[in-house]
mmCIF file of C-alpha atoms in Angstrom:
data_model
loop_
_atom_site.group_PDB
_atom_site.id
_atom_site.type_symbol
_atom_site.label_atom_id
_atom_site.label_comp_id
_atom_site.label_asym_id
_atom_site.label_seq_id
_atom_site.Cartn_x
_atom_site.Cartn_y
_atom_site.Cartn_z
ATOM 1 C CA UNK A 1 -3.516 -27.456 -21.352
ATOM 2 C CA UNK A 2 -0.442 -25.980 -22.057
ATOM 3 C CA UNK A 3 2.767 -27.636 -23.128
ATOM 4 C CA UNK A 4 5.104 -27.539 -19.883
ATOM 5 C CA UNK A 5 8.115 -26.444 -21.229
ATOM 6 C CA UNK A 6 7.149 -23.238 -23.076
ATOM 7 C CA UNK A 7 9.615 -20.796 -21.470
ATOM 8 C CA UNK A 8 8.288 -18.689 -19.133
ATOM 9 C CA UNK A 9 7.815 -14.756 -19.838
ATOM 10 C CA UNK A 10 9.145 -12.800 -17.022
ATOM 11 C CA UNK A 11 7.477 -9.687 -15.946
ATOM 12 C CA UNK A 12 9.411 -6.441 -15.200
ATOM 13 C CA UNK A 13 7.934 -4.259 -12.315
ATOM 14 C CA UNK A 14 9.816 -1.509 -10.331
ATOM 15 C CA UNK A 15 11.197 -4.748 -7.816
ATOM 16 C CA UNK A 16 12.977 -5.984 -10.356
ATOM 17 C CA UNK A 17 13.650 -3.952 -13.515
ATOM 18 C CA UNK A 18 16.947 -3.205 -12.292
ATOM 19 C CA UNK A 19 18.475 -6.705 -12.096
ATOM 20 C CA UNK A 20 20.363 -7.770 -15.252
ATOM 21 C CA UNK A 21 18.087 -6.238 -17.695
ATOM 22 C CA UNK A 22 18.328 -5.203 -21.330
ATOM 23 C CA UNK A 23 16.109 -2.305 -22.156
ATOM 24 C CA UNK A 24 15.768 0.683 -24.872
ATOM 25 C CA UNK A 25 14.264 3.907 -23.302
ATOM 26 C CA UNK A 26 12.939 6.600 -25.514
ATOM 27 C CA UNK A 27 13.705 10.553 -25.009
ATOM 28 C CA UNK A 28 11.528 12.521 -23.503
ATOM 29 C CA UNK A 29 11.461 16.273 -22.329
ATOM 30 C CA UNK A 30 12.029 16.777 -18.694
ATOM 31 C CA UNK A 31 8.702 18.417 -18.171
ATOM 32 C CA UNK A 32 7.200 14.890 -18.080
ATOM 33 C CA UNK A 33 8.870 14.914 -14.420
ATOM 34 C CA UNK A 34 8.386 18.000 -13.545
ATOM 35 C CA UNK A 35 6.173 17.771 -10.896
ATOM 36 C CA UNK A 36 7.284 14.429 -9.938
ATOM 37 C CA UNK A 37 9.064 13.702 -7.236
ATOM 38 C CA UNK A 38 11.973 10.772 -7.340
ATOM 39 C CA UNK A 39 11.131 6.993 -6.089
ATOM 40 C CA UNK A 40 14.803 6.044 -6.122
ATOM 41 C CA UNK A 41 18.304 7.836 -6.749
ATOM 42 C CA UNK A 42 21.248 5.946 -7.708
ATOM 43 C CA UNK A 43 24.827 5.983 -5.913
ATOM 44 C CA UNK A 44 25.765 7.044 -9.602
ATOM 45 C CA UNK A 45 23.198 10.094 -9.368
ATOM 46 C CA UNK A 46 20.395 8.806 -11.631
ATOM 47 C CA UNK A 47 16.972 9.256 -10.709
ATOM 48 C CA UNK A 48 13.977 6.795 -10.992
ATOM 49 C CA UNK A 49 10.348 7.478 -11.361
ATOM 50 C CA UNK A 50 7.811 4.964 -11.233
ATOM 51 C CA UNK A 51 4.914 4.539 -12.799
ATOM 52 C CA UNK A 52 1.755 2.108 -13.038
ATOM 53 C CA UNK A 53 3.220 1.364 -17.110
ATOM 54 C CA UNK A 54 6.543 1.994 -17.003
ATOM 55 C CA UNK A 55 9.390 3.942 -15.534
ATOM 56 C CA UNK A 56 11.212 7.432 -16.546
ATOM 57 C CA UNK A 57 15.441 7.218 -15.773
ATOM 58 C CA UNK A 58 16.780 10.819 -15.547
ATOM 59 C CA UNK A 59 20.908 10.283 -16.284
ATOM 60 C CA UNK A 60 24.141 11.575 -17.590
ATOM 61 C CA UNK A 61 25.269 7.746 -18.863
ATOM 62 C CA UNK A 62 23.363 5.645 -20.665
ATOM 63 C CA UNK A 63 24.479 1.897 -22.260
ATOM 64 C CA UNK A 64 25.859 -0.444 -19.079
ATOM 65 C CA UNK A 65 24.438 0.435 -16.261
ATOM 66 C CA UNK A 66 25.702 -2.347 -13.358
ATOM 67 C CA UNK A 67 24.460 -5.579 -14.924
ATOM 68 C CA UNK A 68 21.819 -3.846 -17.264
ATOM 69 C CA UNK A 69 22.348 -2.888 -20.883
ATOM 70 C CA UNK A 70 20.243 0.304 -21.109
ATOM 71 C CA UNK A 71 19.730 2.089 -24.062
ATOM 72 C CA UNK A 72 18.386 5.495 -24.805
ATOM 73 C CA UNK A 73 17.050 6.557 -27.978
ATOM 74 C CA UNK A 74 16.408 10.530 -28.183
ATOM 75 C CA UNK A 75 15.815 13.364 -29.885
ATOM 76 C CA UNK A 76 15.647 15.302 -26.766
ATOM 77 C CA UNK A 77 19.207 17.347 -26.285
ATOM 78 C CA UNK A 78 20.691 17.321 -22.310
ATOM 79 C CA UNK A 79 19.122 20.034 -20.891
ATOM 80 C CA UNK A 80 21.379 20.049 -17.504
ATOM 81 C CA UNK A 81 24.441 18.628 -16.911
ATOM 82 C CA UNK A 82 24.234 16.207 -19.787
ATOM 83 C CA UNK A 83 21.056 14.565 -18.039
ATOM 84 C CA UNK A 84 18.461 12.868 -20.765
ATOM 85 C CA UNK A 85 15.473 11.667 -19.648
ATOM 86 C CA UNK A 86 14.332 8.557 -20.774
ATOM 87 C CA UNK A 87 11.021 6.103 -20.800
ATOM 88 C CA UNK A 88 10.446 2.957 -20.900
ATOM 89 C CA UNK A 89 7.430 0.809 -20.221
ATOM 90 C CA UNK A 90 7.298 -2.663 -18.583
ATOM 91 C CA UNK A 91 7.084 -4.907 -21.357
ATOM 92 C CA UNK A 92 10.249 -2.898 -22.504
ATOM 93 C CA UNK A 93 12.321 -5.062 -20.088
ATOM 94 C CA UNK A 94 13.680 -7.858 -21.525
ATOM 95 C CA UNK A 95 16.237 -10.312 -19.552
ATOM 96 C CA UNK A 96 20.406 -9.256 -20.091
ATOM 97 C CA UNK A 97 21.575 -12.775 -21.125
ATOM 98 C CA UNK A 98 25.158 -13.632 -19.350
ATOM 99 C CA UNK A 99 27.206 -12.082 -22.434
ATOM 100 C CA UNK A 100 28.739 -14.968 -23.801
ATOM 101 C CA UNK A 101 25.305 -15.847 -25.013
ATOM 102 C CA UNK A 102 24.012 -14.960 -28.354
ATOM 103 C CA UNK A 103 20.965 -12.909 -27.456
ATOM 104 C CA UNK A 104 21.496 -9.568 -29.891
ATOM 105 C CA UNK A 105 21.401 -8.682 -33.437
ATOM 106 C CA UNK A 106 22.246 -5.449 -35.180
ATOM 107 C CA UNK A 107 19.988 -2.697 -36.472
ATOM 108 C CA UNK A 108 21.079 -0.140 -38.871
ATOM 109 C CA UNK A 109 19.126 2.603 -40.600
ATOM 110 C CA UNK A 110 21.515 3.244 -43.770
ATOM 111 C CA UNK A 111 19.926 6.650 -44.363
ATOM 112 C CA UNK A 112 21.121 8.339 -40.775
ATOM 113 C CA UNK A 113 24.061 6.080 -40.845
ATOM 114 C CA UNK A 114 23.841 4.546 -37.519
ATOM 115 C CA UNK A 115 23.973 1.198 -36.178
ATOM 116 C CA UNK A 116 22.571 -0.085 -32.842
ATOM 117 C CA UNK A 117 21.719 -3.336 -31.324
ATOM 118 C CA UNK A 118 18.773 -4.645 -29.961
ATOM 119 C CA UNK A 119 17.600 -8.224 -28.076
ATOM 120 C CA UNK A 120 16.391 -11.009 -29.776
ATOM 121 C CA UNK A 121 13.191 -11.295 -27.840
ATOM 122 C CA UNK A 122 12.735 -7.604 -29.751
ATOM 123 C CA UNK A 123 9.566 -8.393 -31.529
ATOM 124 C CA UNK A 124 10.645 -6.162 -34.867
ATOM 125 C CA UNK A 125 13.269 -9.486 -34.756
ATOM 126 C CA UNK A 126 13.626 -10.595 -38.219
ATOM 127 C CA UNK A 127 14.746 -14.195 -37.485
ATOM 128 C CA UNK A 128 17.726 -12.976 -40.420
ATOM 129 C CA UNK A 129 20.161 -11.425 -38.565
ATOM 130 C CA UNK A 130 22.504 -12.924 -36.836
ATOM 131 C CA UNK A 131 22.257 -13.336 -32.997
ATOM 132 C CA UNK A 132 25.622 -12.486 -31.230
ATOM 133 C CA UNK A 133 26.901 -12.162 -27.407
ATOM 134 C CA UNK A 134 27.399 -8.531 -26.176
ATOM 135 C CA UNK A 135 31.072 -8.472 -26.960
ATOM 136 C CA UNK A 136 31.104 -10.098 -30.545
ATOM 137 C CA UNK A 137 28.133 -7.425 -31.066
ATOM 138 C CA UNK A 138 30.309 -4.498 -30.033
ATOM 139 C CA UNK A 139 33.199 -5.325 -32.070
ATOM 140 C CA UNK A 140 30.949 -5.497 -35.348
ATOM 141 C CA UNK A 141 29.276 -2.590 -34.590
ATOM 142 C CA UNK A 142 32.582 -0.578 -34.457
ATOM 143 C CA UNK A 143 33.611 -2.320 -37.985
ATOM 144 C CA UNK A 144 30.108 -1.149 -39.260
ATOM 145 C CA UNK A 145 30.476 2.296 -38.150
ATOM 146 C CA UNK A 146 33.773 2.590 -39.744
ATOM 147 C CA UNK A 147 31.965 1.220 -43.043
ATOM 148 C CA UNK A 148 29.103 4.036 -42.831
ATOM 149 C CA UNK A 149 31.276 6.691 -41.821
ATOM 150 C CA UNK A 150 34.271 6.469 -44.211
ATOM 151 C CA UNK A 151 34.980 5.464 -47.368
ATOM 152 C CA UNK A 152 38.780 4.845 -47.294
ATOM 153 C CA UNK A 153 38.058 1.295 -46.968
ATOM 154 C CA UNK A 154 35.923 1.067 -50.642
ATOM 155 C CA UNK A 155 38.593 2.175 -52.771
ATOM 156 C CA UNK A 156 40.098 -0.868 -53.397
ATOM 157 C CA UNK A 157 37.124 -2.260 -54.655
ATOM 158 C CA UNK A 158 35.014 -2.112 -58.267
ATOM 159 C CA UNK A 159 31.212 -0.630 -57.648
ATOM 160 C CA UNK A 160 29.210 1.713 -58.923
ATOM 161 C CA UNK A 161 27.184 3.455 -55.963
ATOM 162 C CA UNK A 162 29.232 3.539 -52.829
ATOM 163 C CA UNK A 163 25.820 3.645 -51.096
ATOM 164 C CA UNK A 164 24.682 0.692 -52.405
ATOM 165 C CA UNK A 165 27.921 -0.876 -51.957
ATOM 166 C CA UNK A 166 28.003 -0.004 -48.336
ATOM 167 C CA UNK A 167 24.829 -1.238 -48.142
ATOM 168 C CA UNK A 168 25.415 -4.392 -49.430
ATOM 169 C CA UNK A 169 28.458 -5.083 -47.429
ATOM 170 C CA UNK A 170 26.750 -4.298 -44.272
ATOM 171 C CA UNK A 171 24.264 -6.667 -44.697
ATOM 172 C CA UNK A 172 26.378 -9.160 -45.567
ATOM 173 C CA UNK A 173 27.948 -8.793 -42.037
ATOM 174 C CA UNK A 174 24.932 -8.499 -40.444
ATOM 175 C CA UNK A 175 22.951 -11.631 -41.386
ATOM 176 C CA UNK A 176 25.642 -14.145 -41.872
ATOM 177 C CA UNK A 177 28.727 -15.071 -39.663
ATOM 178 C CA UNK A 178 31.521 -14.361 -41.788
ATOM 179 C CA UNK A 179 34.281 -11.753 -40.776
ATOM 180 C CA UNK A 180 35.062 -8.095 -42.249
ATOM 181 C CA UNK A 181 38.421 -9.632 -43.101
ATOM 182 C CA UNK A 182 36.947 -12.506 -44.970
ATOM 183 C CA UNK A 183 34.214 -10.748 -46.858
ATOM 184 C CA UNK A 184 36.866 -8.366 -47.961
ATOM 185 C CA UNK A 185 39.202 -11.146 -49.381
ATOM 186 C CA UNK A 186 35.862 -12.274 -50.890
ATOM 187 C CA UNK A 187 35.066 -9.143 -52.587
ATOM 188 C CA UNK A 188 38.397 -8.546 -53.593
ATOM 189 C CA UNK A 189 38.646 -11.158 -55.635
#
């Protein structure tokens, strides 16, 4: 049998995706809709489409959507009125942890510079990087940004590849819990 008090996995279904939920949808083209016609349309406008897998979210905003965090990732460029359609599929659905609780890590893929966060219950989780709550995750992702996007901030360092240096000091940040203003004291010294 069993042990008791192995948590319970919830499952996601179109009665209850849409009640503090963290999910990352995936761009599609709008002529997966196309001759679809909506199962639900937001006060905000968005669109819902349900299917036996998963669900497609036509919308022009993306990121906190009432108590969800909902992602898109996409290739796909707004078509009309800065819509994007998105995907996701059931098992997508994870639960949106109140946000004082640390239930996200950071993602970044150093060669398109950009940095994103994702749930712990992600199962690409590494078990290195550090878990944060929603807030303390948005303020490093801002820092990190500013890392991959400038390089101001590196001159007052010695290195020989700012790349690699960038690199380095982003993944400091990411898999420990010390501060941009303490690993730069660190660094500087």
């Amino acid at each position: 049998m069993e042990h008791q008090d192995k948590e319970k996995i919830k499952v996601y279904t179109r009665y209850n995706f849409f009640n503090k939920t963290y999910c990352v949808f995936k761009g599609v083209p709008l002529r997966e809709i196309r001759k679809r016609k909506p199962n639900y349309r937001s006060e905000s406008g968005s669109t819902y489409y349900y299917t036996k897998y998963g669900i497609y979210r036509l919308s022009n905003h993306w990121g906190r959507a009432a108590k969800c965090q909902w992602r898109l990732v996409s290739d796909f460029p707004a078509e009309i009125d800065d819509l994007r359609l998105g995907y996701a599929a059931w098992s997508d659905f994870r639960e949106n942890l109140d946000s004082d609780v640390d239930a996200y890590y950071i993602a970044v893929d150093f060669d398109a510079k950009k940095v994103s966060y994702m749930h712990k219950d992600n199962p690409n989780y590494d078990q290195v990087a550090v878990l944060r709550s929603a807030d303390a995750t948005r303020k490093l992702i801002k820092q990190i940004k500013n890392l991959l996007e400038t390089h101001k901030w590196a001159k007052y360092y010695d290195y020989d590849d700012l790349d690699e240096f960038r690199e380095e000091v982003v993944i400091r940040l990411i898999n420990s819990n010390i501060s941009l203003n303490e690993l730069r004291r660190e660094l500087a010294k």
